[in-house]
Short mmCIF file of C-alpha atoms in Angstrom, two decimals:
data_model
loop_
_atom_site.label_atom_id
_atom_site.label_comp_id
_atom_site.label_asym_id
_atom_site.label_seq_id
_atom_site.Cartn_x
_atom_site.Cartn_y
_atom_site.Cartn_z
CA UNK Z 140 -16.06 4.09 45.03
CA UNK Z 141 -13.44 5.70 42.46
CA UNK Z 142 -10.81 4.75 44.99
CA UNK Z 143 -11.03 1.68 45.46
CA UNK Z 144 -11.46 1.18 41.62
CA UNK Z 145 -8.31 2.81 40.80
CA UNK Z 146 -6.25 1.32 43.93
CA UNK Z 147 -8.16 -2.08 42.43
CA UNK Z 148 -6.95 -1.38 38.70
CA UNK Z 149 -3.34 -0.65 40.17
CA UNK Z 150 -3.20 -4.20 42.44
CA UNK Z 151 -3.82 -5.48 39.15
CA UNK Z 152 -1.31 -4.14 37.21
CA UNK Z 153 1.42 -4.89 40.38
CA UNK Z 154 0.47 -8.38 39.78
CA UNK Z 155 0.54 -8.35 35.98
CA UNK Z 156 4.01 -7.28 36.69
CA UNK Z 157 4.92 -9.51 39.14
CA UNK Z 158 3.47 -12.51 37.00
CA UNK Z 159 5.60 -11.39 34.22
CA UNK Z 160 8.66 -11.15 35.77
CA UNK Z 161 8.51 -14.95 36.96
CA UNK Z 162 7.21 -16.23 34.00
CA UNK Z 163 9.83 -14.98 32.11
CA UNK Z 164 12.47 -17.36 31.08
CA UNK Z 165 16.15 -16.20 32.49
CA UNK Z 166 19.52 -17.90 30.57
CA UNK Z 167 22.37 -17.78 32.85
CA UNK Z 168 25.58 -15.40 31.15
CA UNK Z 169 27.52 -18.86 31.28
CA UNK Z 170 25.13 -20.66 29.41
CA UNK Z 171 25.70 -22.38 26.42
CA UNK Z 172 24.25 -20.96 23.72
CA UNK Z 173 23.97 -24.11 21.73
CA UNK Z 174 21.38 -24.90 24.84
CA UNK Z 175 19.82 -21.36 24.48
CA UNK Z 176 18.99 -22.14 20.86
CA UNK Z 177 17.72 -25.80 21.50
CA UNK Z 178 15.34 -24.48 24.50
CA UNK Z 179 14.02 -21.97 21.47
CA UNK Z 180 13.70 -24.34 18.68
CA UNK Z 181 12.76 -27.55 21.19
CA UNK Z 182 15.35 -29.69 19.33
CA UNK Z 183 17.99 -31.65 20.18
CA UNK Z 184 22.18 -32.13 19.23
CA UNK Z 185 22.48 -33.80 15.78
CA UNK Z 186 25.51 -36.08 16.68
CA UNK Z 187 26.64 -36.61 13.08
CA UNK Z 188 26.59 -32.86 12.21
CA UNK Z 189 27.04 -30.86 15.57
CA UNK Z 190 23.59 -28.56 14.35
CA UNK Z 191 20.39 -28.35 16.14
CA UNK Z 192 17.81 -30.44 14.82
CA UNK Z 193 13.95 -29.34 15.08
CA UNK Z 194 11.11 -30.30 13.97
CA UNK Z 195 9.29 -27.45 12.15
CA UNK Z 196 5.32 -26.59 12.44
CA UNK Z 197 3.33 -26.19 9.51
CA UNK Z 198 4.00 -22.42 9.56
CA UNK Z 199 7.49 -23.34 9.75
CA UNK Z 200 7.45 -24.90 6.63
CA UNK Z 201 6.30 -22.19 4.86
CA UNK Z 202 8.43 -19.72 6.28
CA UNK Z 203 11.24 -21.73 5.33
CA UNK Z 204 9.57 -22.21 1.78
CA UNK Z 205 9.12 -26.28 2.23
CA UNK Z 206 11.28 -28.54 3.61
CA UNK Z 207 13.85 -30.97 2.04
CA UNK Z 208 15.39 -33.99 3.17
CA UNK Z 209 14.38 -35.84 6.10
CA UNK Z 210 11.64 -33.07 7.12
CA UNK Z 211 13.82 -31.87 9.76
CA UNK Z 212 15.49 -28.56 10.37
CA UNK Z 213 19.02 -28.27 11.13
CA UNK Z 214 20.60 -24.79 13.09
CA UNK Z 215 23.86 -23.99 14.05
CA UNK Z 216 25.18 -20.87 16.68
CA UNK Z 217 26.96 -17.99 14.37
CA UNK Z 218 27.98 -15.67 16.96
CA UNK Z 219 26.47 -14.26 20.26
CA UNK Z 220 27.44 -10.41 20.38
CA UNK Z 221 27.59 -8.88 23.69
CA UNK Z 222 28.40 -5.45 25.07
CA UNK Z 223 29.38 -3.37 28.24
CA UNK Z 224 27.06 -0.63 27.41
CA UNK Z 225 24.03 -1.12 29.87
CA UNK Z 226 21.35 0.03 27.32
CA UNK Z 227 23.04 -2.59 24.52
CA UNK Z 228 21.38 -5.44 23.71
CA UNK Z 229 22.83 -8.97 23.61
CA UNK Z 230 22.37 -10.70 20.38
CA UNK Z 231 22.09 -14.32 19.31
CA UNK Z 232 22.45 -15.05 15.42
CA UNK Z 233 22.52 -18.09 14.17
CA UNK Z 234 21.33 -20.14 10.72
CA UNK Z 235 19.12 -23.06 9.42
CA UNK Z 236 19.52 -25.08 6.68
CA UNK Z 237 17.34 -28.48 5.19
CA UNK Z 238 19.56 -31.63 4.80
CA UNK Z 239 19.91 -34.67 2.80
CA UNK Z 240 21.52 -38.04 2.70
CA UNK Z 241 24.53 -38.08 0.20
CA UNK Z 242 26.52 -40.78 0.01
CA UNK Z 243 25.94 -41.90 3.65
CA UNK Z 244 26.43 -38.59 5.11
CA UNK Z 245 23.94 -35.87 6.01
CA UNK Z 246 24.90 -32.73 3.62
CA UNK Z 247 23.19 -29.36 3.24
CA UNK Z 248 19.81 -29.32 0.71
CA UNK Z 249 20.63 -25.88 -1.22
CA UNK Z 250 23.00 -27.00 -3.64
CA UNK Z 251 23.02 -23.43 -5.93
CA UNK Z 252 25.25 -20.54 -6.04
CA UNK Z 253 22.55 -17.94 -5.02
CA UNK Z 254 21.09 -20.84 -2.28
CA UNK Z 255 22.26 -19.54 0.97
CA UNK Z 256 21.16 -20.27 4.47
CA UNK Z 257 18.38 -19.02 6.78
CA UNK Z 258 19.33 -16.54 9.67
CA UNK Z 259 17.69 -15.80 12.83
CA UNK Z 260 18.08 -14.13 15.84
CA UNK Z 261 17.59 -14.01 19.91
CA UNK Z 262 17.48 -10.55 21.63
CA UNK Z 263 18.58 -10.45 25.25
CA UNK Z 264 18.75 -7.48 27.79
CA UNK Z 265 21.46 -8.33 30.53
CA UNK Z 266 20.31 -7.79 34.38
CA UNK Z 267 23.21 -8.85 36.66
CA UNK Z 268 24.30 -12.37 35.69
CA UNK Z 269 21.49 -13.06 33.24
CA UNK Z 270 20.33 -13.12 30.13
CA UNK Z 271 16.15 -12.09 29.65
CA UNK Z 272 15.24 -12.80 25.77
CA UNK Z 273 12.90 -10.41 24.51
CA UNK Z 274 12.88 -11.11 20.76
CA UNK Z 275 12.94 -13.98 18.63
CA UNK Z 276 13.07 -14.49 14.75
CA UNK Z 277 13.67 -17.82 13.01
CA UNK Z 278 14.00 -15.62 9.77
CA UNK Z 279 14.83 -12.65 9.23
CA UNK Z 280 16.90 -13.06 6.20
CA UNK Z 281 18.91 -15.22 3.46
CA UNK Z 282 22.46 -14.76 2.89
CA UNK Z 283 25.15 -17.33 2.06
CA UNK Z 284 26.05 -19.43 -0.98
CA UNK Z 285 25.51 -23.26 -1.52
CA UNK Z 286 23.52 -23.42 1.45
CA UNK Z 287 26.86 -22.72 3.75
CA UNK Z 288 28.42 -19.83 5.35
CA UNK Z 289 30.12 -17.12 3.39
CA UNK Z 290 29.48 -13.93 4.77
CA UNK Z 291 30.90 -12.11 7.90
CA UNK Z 292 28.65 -10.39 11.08
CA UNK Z 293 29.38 -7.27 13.04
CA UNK Z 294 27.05 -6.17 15.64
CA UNK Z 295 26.66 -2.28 15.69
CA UNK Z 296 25.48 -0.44 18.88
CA UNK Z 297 24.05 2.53 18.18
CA UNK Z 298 23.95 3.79 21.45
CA UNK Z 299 20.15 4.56 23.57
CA UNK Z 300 19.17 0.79 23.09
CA UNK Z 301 19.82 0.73 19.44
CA UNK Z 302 21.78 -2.19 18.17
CA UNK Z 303 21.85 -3.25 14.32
CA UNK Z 304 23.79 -6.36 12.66
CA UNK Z 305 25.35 -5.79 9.75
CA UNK Z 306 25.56 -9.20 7.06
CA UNK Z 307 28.91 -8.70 4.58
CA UNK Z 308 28.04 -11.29 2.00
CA UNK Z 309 30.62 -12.05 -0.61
CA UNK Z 310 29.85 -13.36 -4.10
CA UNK Z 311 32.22 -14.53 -6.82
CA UNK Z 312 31.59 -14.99 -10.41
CA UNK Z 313 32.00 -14.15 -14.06
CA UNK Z 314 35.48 -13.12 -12.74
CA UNK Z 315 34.24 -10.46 -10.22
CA UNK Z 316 34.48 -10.48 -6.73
CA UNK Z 317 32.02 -8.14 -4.48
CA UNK Z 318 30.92 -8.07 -1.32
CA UNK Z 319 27.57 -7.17 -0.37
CA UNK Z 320 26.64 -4.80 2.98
CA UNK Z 321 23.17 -5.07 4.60
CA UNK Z 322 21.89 -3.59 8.09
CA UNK Z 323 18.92 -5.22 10.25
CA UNK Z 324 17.42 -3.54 13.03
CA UNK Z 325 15.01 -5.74 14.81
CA UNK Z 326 15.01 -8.02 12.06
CA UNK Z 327 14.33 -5.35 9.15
CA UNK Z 328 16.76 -4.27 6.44
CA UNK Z 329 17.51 -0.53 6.66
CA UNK Z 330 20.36 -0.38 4.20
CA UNK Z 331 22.38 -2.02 1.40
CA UNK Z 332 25.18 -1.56 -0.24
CA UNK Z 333 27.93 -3.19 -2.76
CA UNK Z 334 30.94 -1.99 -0.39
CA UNK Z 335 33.52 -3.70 -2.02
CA UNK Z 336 34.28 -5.40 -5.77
CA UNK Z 337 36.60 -5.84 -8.32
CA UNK Z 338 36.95 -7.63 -11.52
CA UNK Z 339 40.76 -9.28 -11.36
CA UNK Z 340 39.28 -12.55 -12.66
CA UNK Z 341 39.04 -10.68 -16.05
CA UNK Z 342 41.86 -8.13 -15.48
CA UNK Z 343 45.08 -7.54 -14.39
CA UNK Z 344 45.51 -4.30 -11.86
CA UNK Z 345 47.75 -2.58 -14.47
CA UNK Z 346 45.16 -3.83 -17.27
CA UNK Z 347 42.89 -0.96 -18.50
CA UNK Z 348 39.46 -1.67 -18.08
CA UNK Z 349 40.58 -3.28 -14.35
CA UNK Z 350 38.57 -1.39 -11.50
CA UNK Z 351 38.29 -1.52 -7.61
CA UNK Z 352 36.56 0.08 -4.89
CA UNK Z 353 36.24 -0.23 -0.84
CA UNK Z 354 34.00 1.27 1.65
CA UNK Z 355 35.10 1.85 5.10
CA UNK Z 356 31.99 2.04 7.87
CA UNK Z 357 32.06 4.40 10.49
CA UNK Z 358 29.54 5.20 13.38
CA UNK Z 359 28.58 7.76 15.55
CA UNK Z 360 26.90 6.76 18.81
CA UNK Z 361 25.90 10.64 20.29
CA UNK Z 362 23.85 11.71 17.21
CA UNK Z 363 22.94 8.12 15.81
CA UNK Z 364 25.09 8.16 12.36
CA UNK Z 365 26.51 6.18 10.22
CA UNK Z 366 29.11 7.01 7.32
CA UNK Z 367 30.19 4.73 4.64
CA UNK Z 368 33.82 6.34 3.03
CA UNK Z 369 34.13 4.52 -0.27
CA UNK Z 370 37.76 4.35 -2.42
CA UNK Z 371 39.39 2.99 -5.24
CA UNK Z 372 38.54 3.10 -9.12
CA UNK Z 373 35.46 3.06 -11.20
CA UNK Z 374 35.19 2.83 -15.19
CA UNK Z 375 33.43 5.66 -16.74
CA UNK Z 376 30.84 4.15 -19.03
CA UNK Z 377 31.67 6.21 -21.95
CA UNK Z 378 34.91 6.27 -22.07
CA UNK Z 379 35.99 3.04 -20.72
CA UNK Z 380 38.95 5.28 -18.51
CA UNK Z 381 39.48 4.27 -14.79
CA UNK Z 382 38.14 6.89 -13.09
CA UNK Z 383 39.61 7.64 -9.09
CA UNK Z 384 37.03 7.52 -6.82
CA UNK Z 385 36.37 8.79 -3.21
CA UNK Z 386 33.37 9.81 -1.84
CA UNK Z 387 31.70 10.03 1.63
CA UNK Z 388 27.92 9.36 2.29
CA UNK Z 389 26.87 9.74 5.89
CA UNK Z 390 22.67 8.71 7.07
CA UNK Z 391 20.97 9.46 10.13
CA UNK Z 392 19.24 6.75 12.28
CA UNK Z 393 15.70 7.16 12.78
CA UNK Z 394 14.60 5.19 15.71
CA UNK Z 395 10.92 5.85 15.27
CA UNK Z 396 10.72 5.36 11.58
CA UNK Z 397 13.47 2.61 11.37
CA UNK Z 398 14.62 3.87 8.47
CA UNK Z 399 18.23 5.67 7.38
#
């Protein structure tokens, strides 16, 4: 009787497996990812505008905190990252924004410095000639200014499945120019950083109280690390000298804790 329960239980589970395998959706490699994202977000080509537009659930709404406009969402492809590295992910990011009629012309909602746009992302493993999604996020994160596009991706694969996006967002004001570095693994910030700033549009270079710094990223892929080398001058608060500075920071990847 315990036999034919566990070679039962095990049928089962073959056909679990089975079942899941042809139930899950498969994107070819050639695929447009415009179409990947409107399959996701069930929406359609805006003509005018080139985005995706969706209509969003009441859940949606609140994620998105409310919706301007015309009640519709609008998303647009930022980059599809791919690698050779079998155990790499693939990785679809793109953003959504609320729009509104200006003048004739549909034009983004956020109209404030610190109003950026939504970002979300797709997660693919590649088998042969396909893509198989196995994570989706319609937010996982606000960057931007003016409700466009100011900041620059990188995808970073850690090596043993591990893949992060990094977000450099750039702000400028009050004569200062910085740019800000954040990591996301599976949607979660791990780390941020300023990694860059100065304050020319208040100094000149050879002006005392002028100061500068960058921060070179670099990563390790056999023990999981990642080392930010930062350069350049600082002002020491007492003094009001430019002080030189270089210093190296290096964190270890945690996997199971997702944490640096």
């Amino acid at each position: 009787m315990k036999t034919k329960t566990i070679i039962t239980f095990a049928f089962v589970i073959l056909l679990c497996k089975v079942y899941a395998q042809q139930s899950q959706q498969a994107f070819s490699v050639n695929v447009s990812k415009n179409d990947i994202l409107k399959y996701f977000l069930s929406g359609e080509e805006d003509a005018e505008t080139g985005y995706i537009k969706w209509k969003p659930s009441r859940s949606d709404i609140y994620e998105f905190n409310g919706i301007l406009g015309d009640g519709f969402l609008y998303s647009r492809v930022d980059s599809f990252f791919t690698s050779t590295d079998e155990s790499s992910e693939s990785l679809l990011v793109f953003h959504t924004i609320s729009m509104v009629q200006d003048e004739g012309k549909k034009t983004t909602a956020n109209s404030c410095h610190v109003c950026g746009v939504n970002m979300g992302y797709i997660a693919f493993t590649k088998e042969a000639d396909s893509l198989y999604p196995v994570r989706f996020k319609k937010n996982f994160a606000t960057h931007g200014s003016f409700g466009a596009v100011s900041y620059k991706l990188h995808h970073i694969n850690f090596g043993d499945g591990y893949d992060l996006i990094r977000v450099d967002d750039a702000y400028n004001g009050m004569g200062t120019e910085s740019v800000a570095s954040v990591f996301y693994y599976n949607g979660e910030k791990i780390l941020s950083m300023v990694s860059s700033e100065n304050n020319s549009g208040n100094k000149e270079k050879n002006q005392k109280g002028y100061y500068e710094f960058s921060t070179h990223f670099s990563f390790n892929k056999e023990n999981h690390t990642l080392s930010a080398a930062q350069t350049g001058f600082t002002i020491d608060e007492k003094t009001g000298k430019r002080v030189l500075t270089k210093k190296i920071k290096t964190w270890k990847f945690e996997g199971d804790t997702l944490q640096f």
